[in-house]
Coordinates of C-alpha atoms in Angstrom, one line a residue:
M1 CA -78.4 -28.6 -125.7
R2 CA -77.4 -26.0 -128.3
G3 CA -79.4 -24.6 -131.1
R4 CA -83.0 -23.7 -131.1
M5 CA -85.3 -24.8 -128.3
R6 CA -88.8 -25.7 -129.0
G7 CA -91.9 -25.2 -126.8
R8 CA -92.2 -23.0 -123.8
T9 CA -88.7 -22.0 -123.1
R10 CA -88.9 -18.3 -122.8
G11 CA -87.1 -17.0 -119.8
R12 CA -85.3 -20.3 -119.2
T13 CA -81.8 -20.7 -120.3
R14 CA -79.9 -23.8 -121.1
G15 CA -76.3 -24.5 -121.9
R16 CA -74.6 -21.3 -122.7
T17 CA -75.3 -19.2 -119.6
R18 CA -75.2 -21.9 -117.0
G19 CA -73.1 -20.7 -114.1
R20 CA -72.4 -17.3 -115.6
T21 CA -74.4 -14.6 -113.9
R22 CA -75.8 -12.3 -116.5
G23 CA -76.0 -8.6 -115.6
R24 CA -78.4 -6.3 -117.4
T25 CA -76.8 -6.8 -120.8
R26 CA -77.9 -5.3 -124.0
G27 CA -81.5 -6.0 -124.9
R28 CA -82.5 -6.7 -121.3
T29 CA -85.0 -4.3 -119.8
R30 CA -85.5 -3.5 -116.1
G31 CA -88.9 -5.0 -115.9
G32 CA -90.2 -7.3 -118.5
R33 CA -88.8 -9.7 -121.1
K34 CA -86.1 -9.1 -123.5
G35 CA -87.0 -6.5 -126.1
E36 CA -90.2 -5.5 -124.3
A37 CA -89.3 -2.3 -122.5
E38 CA -91.7 -2.8 -119.7
G39 CA -91.2 -1.3 -116.2
K40 CA -92.1 -2.7 -112.8
E41 CA -95.4 -0.8 -112.8
R42 CA -96.8 -2.9 -115.7
Q43 CA -95.3 -6.0 -114.2
K44 CA -97.3 -5.5 -111.0
E45 CA -100.5 -5.1 -113.0
R46 CA -99.8 -8.3 -114.8
R47 CA -99.3 -10.2 -111.6
G48 CA -102.9 -9.6 -110.8
R49 CA -104.0 -10.7 -114.2
R50 CA -102.2 -14.0 -113.8
K51 CA -104.4 -14.9 -110.9
G52 CA -107.4 -15.2 -113.2
R53 CA -108.5 -11.5 -113.1
R54 CA -108.8 -9.5 -116.3
K55 CA -107.5 -6.3 -114.7
G56 CA -104.3 -6.0 -112.8
R57 CA -104.1 -6.1 -109.1
R58 CA -103.5 -2.4 -108.5
R59 CA -106.4 -1.1 -110.6
Q60 CA -108.6 -3.8 -109.2
A61 CA -108.0 -2.7 -105.7
E62 CA -109.2 0.8 -106.4
E63 CA -112.4 -0.4 -108.0
D64 CA -113.1 -2.9 -105.2
K65 CA -112.7 -0.2 -102.7
Q66 CA -115.4 1.9 -104.3
K67 CA -117.7 -1.1 -104.7
K68 CA -117.2 -2.0 -101.1
T69 CA -118.2 1.4 -99.7
S70 CA -121.3 1.6 -101.8
R71 CA -122.2 -2.0 -100.8
R72 CA -121.8 -1.1 -97.1
K73 CA -124.0 1.9 -97.4
R74 CA -126.6 0.0 -99.2
S75 CA -126.6 -2.9 -96.7
G76 CA -127.0 -0.5 -93.8
K77 CA -130.0 1.1 -95.3
E78 CA -131.6 -2.3 -95.9
V79 CA -131.0 -3.4 -92.3
E80 CA -132.7 -0.2 -91.1
K81 CA -135.6 -0.8 -93.3
K82 CA -135.9 -4.4 -92.0
W83 CA -136.1 -3.4 -88.4
K84 CA -138.5 -0.6 -88.9
R85 CA -140.8 -3.0 -90.6
N86 CA -140.4 -5.5 -87.8
R87 CA -141.1 -2.9 -85.2
Q88 CA -144.2 -1.9 -87.1
V89 CA -145.4 -5.5 -87.2
E90 CA -144.7 -5.9 -83.5
E91 CA -146.7 -2.8 -82.6
D92 CA -149.6 -4.0 -84.8
R93 CA -149.6 -7.3 -82.9
Q94 CA -149.7 -5.5 -79.6
K95 CA -152.7 -3.5 -80.7
E96 CA -154.5 -6.6 -81.9
K97 CA -154.0 -8.2 -78.5
K98 CA -155.4 -5.1 -76.7
K99 CA -158.4 -5.1 -79.0
T100 CA -159.3 -8.7 -78.3
N101 CA -159.0 -8.2 -74.5

């Protein structure tokens, strides 16, 4: 199948290069597609984006880490509040019982 290929054929070769391994020839970059000089770093970021995230994996991880720690702190405080409140309720109940007796 020679000539121009229609549709989504980027990165797939037909005909000409079958069986001949292509080294990094002119116009090929280390990372991305032909003509787009993109290194591995950007490629890694893009990998995360493909999985339905807006930001790349590597940036995402950093942000998640920060979020997680703050969330943990917050949840700890809330738990503490809860059991203080519960203890208060318990003590009040005990007092009520003593009063009635």
